[in-house]
PDB file of C-alpha atoms in Angstrom:
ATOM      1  CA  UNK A   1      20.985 -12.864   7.438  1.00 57.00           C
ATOM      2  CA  UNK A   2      21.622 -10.535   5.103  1.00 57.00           C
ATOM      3  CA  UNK A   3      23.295 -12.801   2.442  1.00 61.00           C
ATOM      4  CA  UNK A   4      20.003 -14.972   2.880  1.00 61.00           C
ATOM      5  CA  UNK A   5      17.823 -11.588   2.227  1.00 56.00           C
ATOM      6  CA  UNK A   6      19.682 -10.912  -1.129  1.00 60.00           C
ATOM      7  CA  UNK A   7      19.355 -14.494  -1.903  1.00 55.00           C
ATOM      8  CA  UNK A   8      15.364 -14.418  -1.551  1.00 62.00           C
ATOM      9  CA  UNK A   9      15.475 -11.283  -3.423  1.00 56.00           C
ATOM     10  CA  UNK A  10      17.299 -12.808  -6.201  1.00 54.00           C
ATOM     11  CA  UNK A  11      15.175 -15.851  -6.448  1.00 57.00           C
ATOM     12  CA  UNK A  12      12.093 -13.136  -6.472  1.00 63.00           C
ATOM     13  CA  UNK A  13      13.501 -11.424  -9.692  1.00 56.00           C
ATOM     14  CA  UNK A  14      14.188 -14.521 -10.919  1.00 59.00           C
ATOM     15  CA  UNK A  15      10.324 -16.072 -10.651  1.00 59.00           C
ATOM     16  CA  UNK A  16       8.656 -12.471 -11.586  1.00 56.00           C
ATOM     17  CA  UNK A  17      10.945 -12.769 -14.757  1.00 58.00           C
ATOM     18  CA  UNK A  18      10.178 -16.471 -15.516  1.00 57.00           C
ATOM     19  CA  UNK A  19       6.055 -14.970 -14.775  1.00 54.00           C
ATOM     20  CA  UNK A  20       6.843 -12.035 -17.494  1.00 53.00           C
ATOM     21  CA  UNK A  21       8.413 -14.668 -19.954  1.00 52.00           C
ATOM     22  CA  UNK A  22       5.443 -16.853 -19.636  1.00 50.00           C
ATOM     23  CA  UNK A  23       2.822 -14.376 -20.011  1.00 51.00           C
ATOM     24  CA  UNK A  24       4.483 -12.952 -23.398  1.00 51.00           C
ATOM     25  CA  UNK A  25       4.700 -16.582 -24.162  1.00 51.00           C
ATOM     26  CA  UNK A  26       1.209 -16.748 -23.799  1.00 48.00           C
ATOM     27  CA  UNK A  27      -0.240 -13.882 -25.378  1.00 48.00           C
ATOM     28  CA  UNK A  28       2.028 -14.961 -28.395  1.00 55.00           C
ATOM     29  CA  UNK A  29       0.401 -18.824 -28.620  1.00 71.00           C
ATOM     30  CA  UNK A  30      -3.115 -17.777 -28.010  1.00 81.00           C
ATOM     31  CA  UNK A  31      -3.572 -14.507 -29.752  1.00 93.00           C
ATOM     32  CA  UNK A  32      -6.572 -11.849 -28.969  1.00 96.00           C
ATOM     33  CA  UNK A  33      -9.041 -11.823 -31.615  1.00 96.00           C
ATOM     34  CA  UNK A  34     -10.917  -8.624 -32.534  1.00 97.00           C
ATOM     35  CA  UNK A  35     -14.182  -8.664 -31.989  1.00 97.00           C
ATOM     36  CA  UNK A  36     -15.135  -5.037 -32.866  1.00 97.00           C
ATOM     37  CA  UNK A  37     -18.402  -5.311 -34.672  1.00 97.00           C
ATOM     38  CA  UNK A  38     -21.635  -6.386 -34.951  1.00 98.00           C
ATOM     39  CA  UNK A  39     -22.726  -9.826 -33.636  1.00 98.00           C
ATOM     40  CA  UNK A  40     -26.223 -11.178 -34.246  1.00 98.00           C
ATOM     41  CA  UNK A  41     -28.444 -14.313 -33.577  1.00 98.00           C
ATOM     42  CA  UNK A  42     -32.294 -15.725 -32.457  1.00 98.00           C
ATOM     43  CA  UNK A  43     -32.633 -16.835 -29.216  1.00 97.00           C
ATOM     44  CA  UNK A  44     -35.297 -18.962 -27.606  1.00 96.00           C
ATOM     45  CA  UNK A  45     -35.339 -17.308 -23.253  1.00 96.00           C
ATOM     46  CA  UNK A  46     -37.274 -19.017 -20.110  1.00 95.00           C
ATOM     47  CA  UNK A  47     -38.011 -16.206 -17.561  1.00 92.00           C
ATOM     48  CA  UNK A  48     -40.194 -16.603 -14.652  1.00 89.00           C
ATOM     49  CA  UNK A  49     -42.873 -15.384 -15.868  1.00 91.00           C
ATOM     50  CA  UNK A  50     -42.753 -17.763 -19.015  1.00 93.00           C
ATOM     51  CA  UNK A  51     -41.027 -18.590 -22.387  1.00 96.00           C
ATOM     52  CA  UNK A  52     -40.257 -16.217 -25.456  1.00 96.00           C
ATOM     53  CA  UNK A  53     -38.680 -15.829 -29.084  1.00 97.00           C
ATOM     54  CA  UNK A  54     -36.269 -12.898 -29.553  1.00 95.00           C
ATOM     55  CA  UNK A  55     -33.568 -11.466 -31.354  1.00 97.00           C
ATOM     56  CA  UNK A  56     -30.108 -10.749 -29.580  1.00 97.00           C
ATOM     57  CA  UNK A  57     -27.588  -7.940 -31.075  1.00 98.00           C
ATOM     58  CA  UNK A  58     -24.084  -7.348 -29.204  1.00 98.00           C
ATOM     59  CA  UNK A  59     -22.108  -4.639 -30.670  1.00 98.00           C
ATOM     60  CA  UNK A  60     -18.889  -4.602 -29.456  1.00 98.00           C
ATOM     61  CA  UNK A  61     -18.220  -0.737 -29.506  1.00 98.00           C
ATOM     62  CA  UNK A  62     -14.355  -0.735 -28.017  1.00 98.00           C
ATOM     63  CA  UNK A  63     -11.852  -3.160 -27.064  1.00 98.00           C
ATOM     64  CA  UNK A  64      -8.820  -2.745 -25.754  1.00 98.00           C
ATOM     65  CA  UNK A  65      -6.290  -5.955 -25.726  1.00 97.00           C
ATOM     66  CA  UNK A  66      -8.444  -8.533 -24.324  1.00 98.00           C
ATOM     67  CA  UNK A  67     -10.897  -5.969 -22.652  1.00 98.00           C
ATOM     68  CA  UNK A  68     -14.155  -5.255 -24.513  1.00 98.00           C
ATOM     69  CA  UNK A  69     -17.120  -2.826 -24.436  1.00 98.00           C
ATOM     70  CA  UNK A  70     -20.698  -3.833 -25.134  1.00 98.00           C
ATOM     71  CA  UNK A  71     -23.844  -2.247 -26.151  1.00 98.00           C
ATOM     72  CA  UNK A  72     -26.242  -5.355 -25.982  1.00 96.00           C
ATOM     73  CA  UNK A  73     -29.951  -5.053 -27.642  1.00 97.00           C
ATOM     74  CA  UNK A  74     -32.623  -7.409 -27.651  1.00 96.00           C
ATOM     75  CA  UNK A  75     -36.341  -7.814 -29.016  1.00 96.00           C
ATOM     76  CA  UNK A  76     -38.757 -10.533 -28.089  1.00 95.00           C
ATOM     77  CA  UNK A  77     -41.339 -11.735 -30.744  1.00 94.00           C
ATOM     78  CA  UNK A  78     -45.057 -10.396 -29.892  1.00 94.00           C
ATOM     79  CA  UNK A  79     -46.676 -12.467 -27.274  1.00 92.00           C
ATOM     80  CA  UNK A  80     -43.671 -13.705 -25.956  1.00 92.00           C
ATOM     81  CA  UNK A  81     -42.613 -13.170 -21.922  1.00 92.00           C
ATOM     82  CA  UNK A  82     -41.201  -9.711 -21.623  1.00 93.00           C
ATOM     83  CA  UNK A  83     -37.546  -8.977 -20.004  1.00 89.00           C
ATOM     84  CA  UNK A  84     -37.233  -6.824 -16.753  1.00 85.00           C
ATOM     85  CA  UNK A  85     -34.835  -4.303 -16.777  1.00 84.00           C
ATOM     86  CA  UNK A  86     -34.207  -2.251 -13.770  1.00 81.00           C
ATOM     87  CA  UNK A  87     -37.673  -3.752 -12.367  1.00 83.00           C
ATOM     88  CA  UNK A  88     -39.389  -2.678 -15.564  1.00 87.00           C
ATOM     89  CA  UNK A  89     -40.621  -5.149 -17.747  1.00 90.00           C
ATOM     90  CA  UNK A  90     -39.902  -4.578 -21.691  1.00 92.00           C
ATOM     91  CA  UNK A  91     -40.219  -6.414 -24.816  1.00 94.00           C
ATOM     92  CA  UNK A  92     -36.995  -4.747 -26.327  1.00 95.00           C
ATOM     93  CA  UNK A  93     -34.453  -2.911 -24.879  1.00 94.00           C
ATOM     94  CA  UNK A  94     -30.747  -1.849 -25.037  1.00 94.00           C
ATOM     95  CA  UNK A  95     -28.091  -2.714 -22.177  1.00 94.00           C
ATOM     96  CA  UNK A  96     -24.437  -1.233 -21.581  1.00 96.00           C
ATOM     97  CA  UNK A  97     -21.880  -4.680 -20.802  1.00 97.00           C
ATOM     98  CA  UNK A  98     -18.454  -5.040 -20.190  1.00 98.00           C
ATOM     99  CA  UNK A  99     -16.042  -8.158 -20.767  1.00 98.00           C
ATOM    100  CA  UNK A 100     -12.992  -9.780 -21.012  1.00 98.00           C
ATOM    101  CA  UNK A 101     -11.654 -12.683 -23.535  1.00 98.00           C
ATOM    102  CA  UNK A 102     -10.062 -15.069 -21.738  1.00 97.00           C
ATOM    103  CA  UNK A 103      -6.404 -16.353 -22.068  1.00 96.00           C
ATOM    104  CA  UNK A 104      -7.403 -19.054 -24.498  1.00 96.00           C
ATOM    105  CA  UNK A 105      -8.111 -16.757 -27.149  1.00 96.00           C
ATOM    106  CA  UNK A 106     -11.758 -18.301 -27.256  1.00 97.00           C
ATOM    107  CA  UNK A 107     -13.487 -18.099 -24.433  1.00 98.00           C
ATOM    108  CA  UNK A 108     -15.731 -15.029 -23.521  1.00 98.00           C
ATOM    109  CA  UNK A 109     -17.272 -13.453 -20.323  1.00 98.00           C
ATOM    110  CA  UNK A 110     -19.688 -10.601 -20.191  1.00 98.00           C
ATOM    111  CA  UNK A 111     -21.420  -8.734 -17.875  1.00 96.00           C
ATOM    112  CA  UNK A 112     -24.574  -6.466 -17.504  1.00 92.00           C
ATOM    113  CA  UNK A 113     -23.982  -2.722 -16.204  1.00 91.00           C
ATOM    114  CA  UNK A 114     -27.034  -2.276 -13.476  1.00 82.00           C
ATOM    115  CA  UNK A 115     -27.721  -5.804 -14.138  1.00 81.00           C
ATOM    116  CA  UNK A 116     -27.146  -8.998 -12.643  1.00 84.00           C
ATOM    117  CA  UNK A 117     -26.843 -10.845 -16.222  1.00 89.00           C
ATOM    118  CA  UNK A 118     -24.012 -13.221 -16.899  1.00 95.00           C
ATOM    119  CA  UNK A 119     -22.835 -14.576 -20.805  1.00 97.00           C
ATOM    120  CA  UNK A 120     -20.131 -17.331 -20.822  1.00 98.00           C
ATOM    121  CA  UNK A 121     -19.310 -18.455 -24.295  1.00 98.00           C
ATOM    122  CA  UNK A 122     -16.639 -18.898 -26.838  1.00 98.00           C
ATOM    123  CA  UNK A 123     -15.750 -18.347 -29.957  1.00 97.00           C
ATOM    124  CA  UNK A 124     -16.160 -20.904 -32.126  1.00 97.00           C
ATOM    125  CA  UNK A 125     -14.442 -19.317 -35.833  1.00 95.00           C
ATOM    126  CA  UNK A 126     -13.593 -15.692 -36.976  1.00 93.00           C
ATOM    127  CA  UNK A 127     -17.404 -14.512 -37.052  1.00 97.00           C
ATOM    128  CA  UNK A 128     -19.022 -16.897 -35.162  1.00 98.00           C
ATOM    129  CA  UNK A 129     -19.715 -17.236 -30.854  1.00 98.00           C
ATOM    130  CA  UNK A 130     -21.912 -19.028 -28.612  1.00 98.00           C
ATOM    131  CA  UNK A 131     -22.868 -17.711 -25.375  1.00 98.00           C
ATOM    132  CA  UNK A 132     -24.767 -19.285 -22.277  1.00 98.00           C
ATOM    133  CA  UNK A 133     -26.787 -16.102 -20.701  1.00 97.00           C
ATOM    134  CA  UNK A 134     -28.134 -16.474 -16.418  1.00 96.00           C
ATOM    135  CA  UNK A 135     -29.894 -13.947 -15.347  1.00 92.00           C
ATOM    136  CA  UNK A 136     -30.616 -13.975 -11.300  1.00 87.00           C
ATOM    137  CA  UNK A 137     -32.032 -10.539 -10.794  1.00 73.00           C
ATOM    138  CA  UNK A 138     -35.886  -9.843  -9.646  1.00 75.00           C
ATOM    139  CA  UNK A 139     -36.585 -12.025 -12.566  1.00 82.00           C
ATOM    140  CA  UNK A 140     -34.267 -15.002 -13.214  1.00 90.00           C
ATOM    141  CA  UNK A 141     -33.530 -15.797 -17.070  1.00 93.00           C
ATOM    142  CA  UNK A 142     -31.483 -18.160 -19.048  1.00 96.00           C
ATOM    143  CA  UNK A 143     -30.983 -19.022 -22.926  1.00 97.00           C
ATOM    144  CA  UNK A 144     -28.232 -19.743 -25.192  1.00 97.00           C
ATOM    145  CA  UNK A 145     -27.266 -18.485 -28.237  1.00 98.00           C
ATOM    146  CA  UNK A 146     -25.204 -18.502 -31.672  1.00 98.00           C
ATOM    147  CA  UNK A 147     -23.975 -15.354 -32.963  1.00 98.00           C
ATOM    148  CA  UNK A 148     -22.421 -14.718 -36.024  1.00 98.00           C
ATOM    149  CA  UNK A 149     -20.744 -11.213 -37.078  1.00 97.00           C
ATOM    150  CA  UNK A 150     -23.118  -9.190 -39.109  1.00 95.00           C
ATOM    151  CA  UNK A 151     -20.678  -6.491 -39.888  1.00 72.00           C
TER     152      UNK A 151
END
């Protein structure tokens, strides 16, 4: 019994080893990019209560490895369908956001604070993303977007 216990602990080592090796194997072939900066692009949004033209501005303030810090801002053109934020509705406002970059390297998930707003994306070059944006929250939104890196 107890041989068989050192023998399961040995083969545990063993695997959480190989795991380690992999993962710095990993980080190595698929490198994190840094996305500190300014990312900018036009989007076109459908809410429920109708279409609009805006502007969309992420500013990645902080990132840590693959973790990142957001400070998102966005402007609709004038007559366009306003956004609701906390149950307000706004044509422009500013948002706090969190995400991670996934282990590809490319791929991109954010996340509203006090929000139920989702981005997937990726990065498609050095200074340039596309994100998919749903929005299921007392007013449901989606649009897509190209950003490139104003700064």
């Amino acid at each position: 019994m107890v041989r068989r216990l050192g023998l399961i602990a040995v083969g545990i080592a063993a695997g959480l080893g190989h795991a380690a090796a992999m993962a710095q194997e990993a980080s190595e072939a698929f490198p994190v990019p840094d996305l500190v900066g300014t990312w900018v692009g036009p989007y076109n949004v459908i809410r429920s209560n109708g279409f609009a033209d805006g502007l969309l501005q992420l500013r990645v303030v902080e990132q840590k490895g693959p973790l990142i810090k957001v400070e998102k801002a966005w402007k609709v053109a004038p007559g366009g369908a306003p956004g609701d934020v906390g149950g307000v509705l706004f044509t422009e406002a500013a948002e706090p956001m969190v995400g991670v970059i996934g282990f590809d390297g490319r791929e991109i998930q954010l996340a509203e604070q006090g929000d139920e707003g989702i981005y997937t994306g990726r990065l498609t070059g050095p200074d340039t993303m596309e994100l998919i944006y749903i929005e299921s929250d007392r007013q449901a939104a989606a649009y897509r977007v190209q950003l490139k890196r104003a700064e």
